[in-house]
GROMACS .gro file of C-alpha atoms in nm:
model
  334
    1MET     CA    1 -11.267   2.472  -4.933
    2LYS     CA    2 -10.839   2.622  -4.870
    3ASN     CA    3 -10.962   2.945  -4.732
    4LYS     CA    4 -11.236   2.814  -4.495
    5MET     CA    5 -10.952   2.601  -4.437
    6ALA     CA    6 -10.674   2.793  -4.425
    7ALA     CA    7 -10.913   3.056  -4.185
    8LEU     CA    8 -11.005   2.748  -3.882
    9LEU     CA    9 -10.601   2.649  -3.838
   10ALA     CA   10 -10.483   3.040  -3.735
   11ALA     CA   11 -10.801   3.022  -3.502
   12CYS     CA   12 -10.712   2.719  -3.384
   13MET     CA   13 -10.315   2.864  -3.336
   14VAL     CA   14 -10.469   3.203  -3.174
   15PHE     CA   15 -10.680   3.005  -2.911
   16SER     CA   16 -10.410   2.802  -2.906
   17LEU     CA   17 -10.184   3.095  -2.730
   18CYS     CA   18 -10.407   3.220  -2.523
   19VAL     CA   19 -10.493   2.938  -2.296
   20THR     CA   20 -10.105   2.896  -2.284
   21GLY     CA   21 -10.027   3.230  -2.178
   22CYS     CA   22 -10.272   3.180  -1.894
   23GLY     CA   23 -10.037   3.032  -1.687
   24SER     CA   24  -9.840   3.213  -1.366
   25SER     CA   25  -9.466   3.331  -1.435
   26ALA     CA   26  -9.354   3.022  -1.183
   27ASP     CA   27  -9.517   2.778  -1.408
   28THR     CA   28  -9.370   2.916  -1.694
   29ALA     CA   29  -9.040   3.007  -1.601
   30ALA     CA   30  -8.700   2.825  -1.765
   31GLU     CA   31  -8.500   2.732  -1.509
   32PRO     CA   32  -8.155   2.929  -1.468
   33GLU     CA   33  -7.845   2.911  -1.659
   34THR     CA   34  -7.534   2.761  -1.541
   35PRO     CA   35  -7.304   3.111  -1.470
   36ALA     CA   36  -7.043   3.178  -1.693
   37GLU     CA   37  -6.754   3.146  -1.528
   38GLU     CA   38  -6.831   2.785  -1.417
   39THR     CA   39  -6.690   2.646  -1.668
   40SER     CA   40  -6.487   2.915  -1.809
   41GLY     CA   41  -6.180   2.944  -1.541
   42GLN     CA   42  -6.289   3.276  -1.435
   43THR     CA   43  -6.211   3.347  -1.100
   44PRO     CA   44  -6.571   3.246  -0.901
   45LYS     CA   45  -6.650   3.396  -0.526
   46GLU     CA   46  -6.747   3.107  -0.388
   47GLU     CA   47  -6.970   3.029  -0.062
   48PRO     CA   48  -6.784   2.835   0.177
   49ALA     CA   49  -6.956   2.428   0.164
   50LYS     CA   50  -7.023   2.327   0.512
   51GLU     CA   51  -6.961   2.045   0.464
   52GLU     CA   52  -6.719   1.816   0.210
   53GLU     CA   53  -6.894   1.540   0.157
   54PRO     CA   54  -7.192   1.466   0.035
   55ALA     CA   55  -6.994   1.660  -0.308
   56GLU     CA   56  -7.418   1.772  -0.352
   57GLU     CA   57  -7.330   2.007  -0.048
   58ALA     CA   58  -6.992   2.164  -0.135
   59GLU     CA   59  -7.071   2.344  -0.531
   60GLU     CA   60  -6.957   2.626  -0.590
   61LYS     CA   61  -7.094   2.938  -0.646
   62PRO     CA   62  -6.921   3.134  -0.903
   63SER     CA   63  -6.986   3.522  -0.948
   64GLU     CA   64  -6.971   3.730  -1.216
   65GLU     CA   65  -6.627   3.812  -1.379
   66SER     CA   66  -6.477   4.095  -1.177
   67GLY     CA   67  -6.350   4.372  -1.389
   68ASP     CA   68  -6.436   4.574  -1.753
   69GLN     CA   69  -6.538   4.270  -1.922
   70SER     CA   70  -6.450   4.530  -2.238
   71ALA     CA   71  -6.121   4.525  -2.120
   72ASP     CA   72  -5.816   4.409  -2.334
   73THR     CA   73  -5.626   4.332  -2.008
   74ALA     CA   74  -5.715   4.012  -1.744
   75ILE     CA   75  -5.480   3.837  -1.483
   76LEU     CA   76  -5.470   3.517  -1.436
   77ALA     CA   77  -5.487   3.286  -1.069
   78VAL     CA   78  -5.280   2.987  -1.093
   79SER     CA   79  -5.269   2.716  -0.806
   80PHE     CA   80  -5.204   2.367  -0.787
   81GLY     CA   81  -5.577   2.323  -0.710
   82THR     CA   82  -5.773   2.133  -0.405
   83SER     CA   83  -6.066   1.927  -0.395
   84PHE     CA   84  -6.117   2.034  -0.059
   85ASN     CA   85  -6.407   2.264  -0.118
   86GLU     CA   86  -6.459   2.452   0.148
   87SER     CA   87  -6.089   2.541   0.184
   88ARG     CA   88  -6.093   2.578  -0.113
   89ASP     CA   89  -6.351   2.874  -0.155
   90ILE     CA   90  -6.171   3.051   0.215
   91THR     CA   91  -5.817   3.013   0.053
   92ILE     CA   92  -5.730   3.055  -0.282
   93GLY     CA   93  -6.084   3.192  -0.419
   94ALA     CA   94  -5.950   3.425  -0.119
   95ILE     CA   95  -5.672   3.503  -0.217
   96GLU     CA   96  -5.819   3.588  -0.637
   97ASN     CA   97  -6.053   3.779  -0.447
   98ALA     CA   98  -5.814   3.989  -0.256
   99ILE     CA   99  -5.716   4.051  -0.654
  100SER     CA  100  -6.001   4.135  -0.773
  101GLU     CA  101  -6.074   4.393  -0.530
  102ALA     CA  102  -5.731   4.506  -0.591
  103PHE     CA  103  -5.772   4.543  -0.928
  104PRO     CA  104  -6.100   4.581  -1.014
  105GLN     CA  105  -6.018   4.756  -1.390
  106TYR     CA  106  -5.900   4.384  -1.467
  107PRO     CA  107  -6.108   4.046  -1.509
  108VAL     CA  108  -5.971   3.787  -1.266
  109ARG     CA  109  -5.948   3.433  -1.430
  110ARG     CA  110  -5.875   3.086  -1.248
  111ALA     CA  111  -5.682   2.809  -1.326
  112PHE     CA  112  -5.509   2.494  -1.167
  113THR     CA  113  -5.252   2.309  -1.269
  114ALA     CA  114  -5.294   1.957  -1.110
  115GLN     CA  115  -5.512   1.773  -1.363
  116ILE     CA  116  -5.566   1.485  -1.158
  117ILE     CA  117  -5.744   1.735  -0.884
  118ILE     CA  118  -5.933   1.915  -1.222
  119ASP     CA  119  -6.084   1.589  -1.293
  120LYS     CA  120  -6.189   1.498  -0.961
  121LEU     CA  121  -6.369   1.816  -0.932
  122ALA     CA  122  -6.572   1.756  -1.279
  123GLU     CA  123  -6.693   1.387  -1.203
  124ARG     CA  124  -6.760   1.453  -0.855
  125ASP     CA  125  -6.897   1.759  -0.799
  126GLY     CA  126  -6.960   1.893  -1.213
  127ILE     CA  127  -6.719   2.223  -1.167
  128GLN     CA  128  -6.531   2.299  -1.455
  129ILE     CA  129  -6.157   2.444  -1.421
  130ASP     CA  130  -5.879   2.515  -1.658
  131ASN     CA  131  -5.555   2.389  -1.693
  132VAL     CA  132  -5.358   2.631  -1.765
  133THR     CA  133  -5.358   2.558  -2.154
  134GLN     CA  134  -5.733   2.574  -2.170
  135ALA     CA  135  -5.645   2.878  -1.991
  136LEU     CA  136  -5.410   3.049  -2.206
  137ASP     CA  137  -5.610   2.889  -2.470
  138ARG     CA  138  -5.933   3.123  -2.368
  139ALA     CA  139  -5.773   3.424  -2.325
  140VAL     CA  140  -5.600   3.432  -2.697
  141ALA     CA  141  -6.010   3.326  -2.837
  142ASP     CA  142  -6.121   3.644  -2.598
  143GLY     CA  143  -5.882   3.873  -2.760
  144ILE     CA  144  -5.667   3.936  -2.442
  145LYS     CA  145  -5.372   4.116  -2.529
  146ASN     CA  146  -5.211   4.181  -2.219
  147LEU     CA  147  -5.253   3.922  -1.920
  148ILE     CA  148  -5.109   3.871  -1.609
  149VAL     CA  149  -5.034   3.523  -1.499
  150GLN     CA  150  -4.979   3.500  -1.067
  151PRO     CA  151  -4.927   3.206  -0.932
  152THR     CA  152  -5.054   3.150  -0.568
  153HIS     CA  153  -4.692   2.923  -0.543
  154LEU     CA  154  -4.551   2.881  -0.199
  155MET     CA  155  -4.240   2.911  -0.427
  156ASN     CA  156  -3.996   2.876  -0.712
  157GLY     CA  157  -4.004   2.479  -0.766
  158LEU     CA  158  -4.077   2.190  -1.007
  159GLU     CA  159  -4.448   2.380  -1.031
  160TYR     CA  160  -4.352   2.767  -1.155
  161ALA     CA  161  -4.065   2.583  -1.348
  162ASP     CA  162  -4.351   2.422  -1.567
  163LEU     CA  163  -4.570   2.763  -1.572
  164VAL     CA  164  -4.275   2.939  -1.683
  165ASP     CA  165  -4.248   2.692  -1.944
  166GLU     CA  166  -4.570   2.719  -2.074
  167LEU     CA  167  -4.583   3.064  -2.121
  168ALA     CA  168  -4.335   3.098  -2.348
  169ASP     CA  169  -4.488   2.852  -2.601
  170TYR     CA  170  -4.799   3.161  -2.607
  171GLU     CA  171  -4.569   3.493  -2.594
  172THR     CA  172  -4.651   3.520  -3.017
  173ASP     CA  173  -4.989   3.457  -2.893
  174PHE     CA  174  -5.030   3.803  -2.652
  175ASP     CA  175  -4.885   4.144  -2.678
  176GLN     CA  176  -4.761   4.106  -2.364
  177ILE     CA  177  -4.747   3.841  -2.079
  178VAL     CA  178  -4.596   3.907  -1.774
  179LEU     CA  179  -4.559   3.645  -1.468
  180GLY     CA  180  -4.584   3.730  -1.112
  181GLU     CA  181  -4.344   3.578  -0.854
  182PRO     CA  182  -4.404   3.305  -0.608
  183LEU     CA  183  -4.506   3.360  -0.222
  184LEU     CA  184  -4.106   3.310  -0.059
  185THR     CA  185  -3.909   3.522  -0.312
  186SER     CA  186  -3.722   3.802  -0.108
  187ASP     CA  187  -3.631   3.918   0.243
  188GLU     CA  188  -3.894   4.069   0.260
  189ASP     CA  189  -4.190   3.821   0.152
  190TYR     CA  190  -3.986   3.665   0.403
  191GLU     CA  191  -4.074   3.905   0.677
  192ALA     CA  192  -4.435   3.899   0.589
  193VAL     CA  193  -4.499   3.590   0.563
  194ILE     CA  194  -4.286   3.535   0.982
  195LYS     CA  195  -4.520   3.862   1.052
  196ALA     CA  196  -4.853   3.634   0.984
  197ILE     CA  197  -4.766   3.285   1.059
  198THR     CA  198  -4.676   3.424   1.402
  199ASP     CA  199  -4.947   3.679   1.442
  200ALA     CA  200  -5.224   3.423   1.376
  201THR     CA  201  -5.060   3.161   1.682
  202LYS     CA  202  -4.900   3.415   1.903
  203SER     CA  203  -5.153   3.295   2.141
  204TYR     CA  204  -4.999   2.956   2.194
  205ASP     CA  205  -4.641   3.062   2.281
  206ASP     CA  206  -4.585   3.004   2.622
  207GLY     CA  207  -4.285   2.867   2.591
  208GLU     CA  208  -4.369   2.499   2.699
  209THR     CA  209  -4.535   2.450   2.328
  210ALA     CA  210  -4.377   2.398   2.027
  211ILE     CA  211  -4.505   2.596   1.744
  212VAL     CA  212  -4.434   2.318   1.419
  213PHE     CA  213  -4.561   2.399   0.991
  214MET     CA  214  -4.565   2.115   0.777
  215GLY     CA  215  -4.397   2.218   0.470
  216HIS     CA  216  -4.484   2.031   0.146
  217GLY     CA  217  -4.126   1.979   0.049
  218THR     CA  218  -3.985   1.905  -0.253
  219GLU     CA  219  -3.673   1.764  -0.488
  220ALA     CA  220  -3.597   2.121  -0.664
  221GLU     CA  221  -3.319   2.352  -0.533
  222SER     CA  222  -3.569   2.598  -0.390
  223ASN     CA  223  -3.628   2.306  -0.104
  224GLN     CA  224  -3.394   2.563   0.093
  225VAL     CA  225  -3.665   2.803   0.164
  226TYR     CA  226  -3.796   2.600   0.430
  227ALA     CA  227  -3.445   2.582   0.592
  228ALA     CA  228  -3.421   2.993   0.544
  229MET     CA  229  -3.754   3.032   0.727
  230GLN     CA  230  -3.632   2.803   0.988
  231GLU     CA  231  -3.341   3.001   1.024
  232LYS     CA  232  -3.547   3.367   0.994
  233LEU     CA  233  -3.768   3.247   1.294
  234SER     CA  234  -3.529   3.250   1.479
  235ALA     CA  235  -3.336   3.518   1.380
  236ALA     CA  236  -3.631   3.742   1.465
  237GLY     CA  237  -3.655   3.548   1.850
  238PHE     CA  238  -3.969   3.305   1.753
  239GLY     CA  239  -3.774   3.011   1.970
  240ASN     CA  240  -4.037   2.812   1.961
  241TYR     CA  241  -4.102   2.789   1.609
  242TYR     CA  242  -4.089   2.498   1.371
  243ILE     CA  243  -4.059   2.418   1.065
  244GLY     CA  244  -4.051   2.062   0.854
  245THR     CA  245  -4.171   1.921   0.546
  246VAL     CA  246  -4.339   1.534   0.451
  247GLU     CA  247  -4.127   1.506   0.122
  248ALA     CA  248  -3.769   1.642   0.201
  249ASN     CA  249  -3.629   1.827   0.432
  250PRO     CA  250  -3.610   1.869   0.691
  251SER     CA  251  -3.773   1.586   0.761
  252LEU     CA  252  -4.096   1.520   1.049
  253GLU     CA  253  -3.787   1.306   1.252
  254ASP     CA  254  -3.532   1.633   1.194
  255VAL     CA  255  -3.864   1.809   1.425
  256VAL     CA  256  -3.907   1.574   1.658
  257ALA     CA  257  -3.530   1.575   1.760
  258ALA     CA  258  -3.515   1.921   1.793
  259LEU     CA  259  -3.806   1.949   2.006
  260LYS     CA  260  -3.619   1.647   2.217
  261GLU     CA  261  -3.275   1.832   2.206
  262ALA     CA  262  -3.483   2.116   2.415
  263GLY     CA  263  -3.649   1.998   2.654
  264THR     CA  264  -3.871   2.196   2.694
  265TYR     CA  265  -4.226   2.070   2.515
  266LYS     CA  266  -4.530   1.998   2.722
  267LYS     CA  267  -4.731   2.055   2.375
  268VAL     CA  268  -4.705   2.035   2.005
  269VAL     CA  269  -4.893   2.252   1.772
  270LEU     CA  270  -4.962   2.183   1.426
  271GLU     CA  271  -5.071   2.385   1.125
  272PRO     CA  272  -4.975   2.315   0.753
  273LEU     CA  273  -4.724   2.586   0.576
  274MET     CA  274  -4.940   2.503   0.301
  275VAL     CA  275  -5.136   2.781   0.097
  276VAL     CA  276  -5.453   2.561   0.067
  277CYS     CA  277  -5.536   2.297   0.387
  278GLY     CA  278  -5.605   2.028   0.170
  279ASP     CA  279  -5.542   1.661   0.159
  280HIS     CA  280  -5.156   1.641   0.320
  281ALA     CA  281  -5.330   1.888   0.613
  282ASN     CA  282  -5.597   1.659   0.648
  283ASN     CA  283  -5.412   1.346   0.661
  284ASP     CA  284  -5.010   1.313   0.661
  285MET     CA  285  -5.048   1.600   0.890
  286ALA     CA  286  -5.335   1.554   1.125
  287GLY     CA  287  -5.462   1.188   1.035
  288ASP     CA  288  -5.485   0.874   1.305
  289GLU     CA  289  -5.333   0.639   1.110
  290GLU     CA  290  -4.939   0.514   1.249
  291ASP     CA  291  -4.782   0.723   0.967
  292SER     CA  292  -4.881   1.113   1.054
  293TRP     CA  293  -4.715   1.373   1.217
  294LYS     CA  294  -4.986   1.419   1.499
  295THR     CA  295  -4.956   1.041   1.585
  296ALA     CA  296  -4.613   1.058   1.528
  297PHE     CA  297  -4.593   1.382   1.834
  298GLU     CA  298  -4.812   1.180   2.081
  299ALA     CA  299  -4.603   0.881   2.086
  300GLU     CA  300  -4.344   1.094   2.212
  301GLY     CA  301  -4.545   1.221   2.463
  302TYR     CA  302  -4.660   1.542   2.399
  303GLU     CA  303  -4.991   1.652   2.382
  304VAL     CA  304  -5.071   1.765   2.047
  305GLU     CA  305  -5.311   2.027   1.818
  306CYS     CA  306  -5.383   2.049   1.441
  307VAL     CA  307  -5.464   2.369   1.292
  308LEU     CA  308  -5.646   2.282   0.987
  309ARG     CA  309  -5.549   2.626   0.850
  310GLY     CA  310  -5.470   2.724   0.477
  311LEU     CA  311  -5.217   3.002   0.429
  312GLY     CA  312  -5.473   3.202   0.228
  313GLU     CA  313  -5.682   3.197   0.470
  314LEU     CA  314  -5.489   3.488   0.656
  315GLU     CA  315  -5.461   3.812   0.527
  316GLY     CA  316  -5.088   3.925   0.557
  317ILE     CA  317  -5.014   3.640   0.314
  318ARG     CA  318  -5.298   3.733   0.080
  319LYS     CA  319  -5.160   4.069   0.070
  320ILE     CA  320  -4.838   3.926  -0.038
  321TYR     CA  321  -5.005   3.810  -0.371
  322VAL     CA  322  -5.128   4.133  -0.465
  323ASP     CA  323  -4.836   4.324  -0.403
  324HIS     CA  324  -4.648   4.041  -0.625
  325THR     CA  325  -4.970   4.109  -0.910
  326GLN     CA  326  -4.880   4.487  -0.889
  327ALA     CA  327  -4.522   4.417  -0.949
  328ALA     CA  328  -4.636   4.218  -1.242
  329ILE     CA  329  -4.927   4.524  -1.329
  330ASP     CA  330  -4.617   4.777  -1.336
  331SER     CA  331  -4.357   4.564  -1.514
  332LEU     CA  332  -4.620   4.583  -1.828
  333ALA     CA  333  -4.448   4.808  -2.093
  334ASP     CA  334  -4.691   5.134  -2.196
   0.00000   0.00000   0.00000
């Protein structure tokens, strides 16, 4: 009896498998897995979202990590971050992609320093990005021996100093860990940045238009980069270019006073002196609120045009970061 029951069960199982196997591939295909890079902090090569809202339309589409997956050396690109998806794709993402293309032998990973942005992207869009600690722990767990850290910071300010301190805690976890320089470090960097921003805006330089770049500003000593940039622009013959900051000096009031003193301008073109075109650019600079830069210049009688373009969109700016990454790689011991 037991043998007959066993035979009957076996026959039923075979019949069941045959019926299941007759379905089409479309019926039985599993949902595609989420790319590993979306949860690993590795560099996405994202397609720009057409609209910021709704969030579902701004979903990041990471590509596979570049470089040799068995390599024991990796590059970690560290940025402040932004929740403006389209700008992130064409600024931070473009810089990371430029680094990846320049050094295809190394995997390029991503980390943000702004936890509030990391949390917002996770909650709003389901996008997981490592903070610096998570990215460093992941590199250690993955067996990376040599880590090149390239920040996309504008200057050696508070964010950069914090990064230096955090990397110091991991010195014994890697054979070597090296840190690249921020955007504005050497005289050559200033010259390259000036060329990039003036080339991109030269069509506005007609003698009656003031081209005003708005930086963030910092309480750190490194805030002097903005005054230095203004001096170097003037020395290079770009007398219609002005630099101001949101949170430090030179202030908006300083720039307005300088334009009124010149007395020759009918129009003001506003553009961010920031790697990404995020909240400051869209609201503090180009917003319609009473305290925005756009409103302030309009109140002074100027025609105002806002150019919402982050520095990371400019090829010349991306090349500086690639050059700084190369210098960091060159500093690795044999």
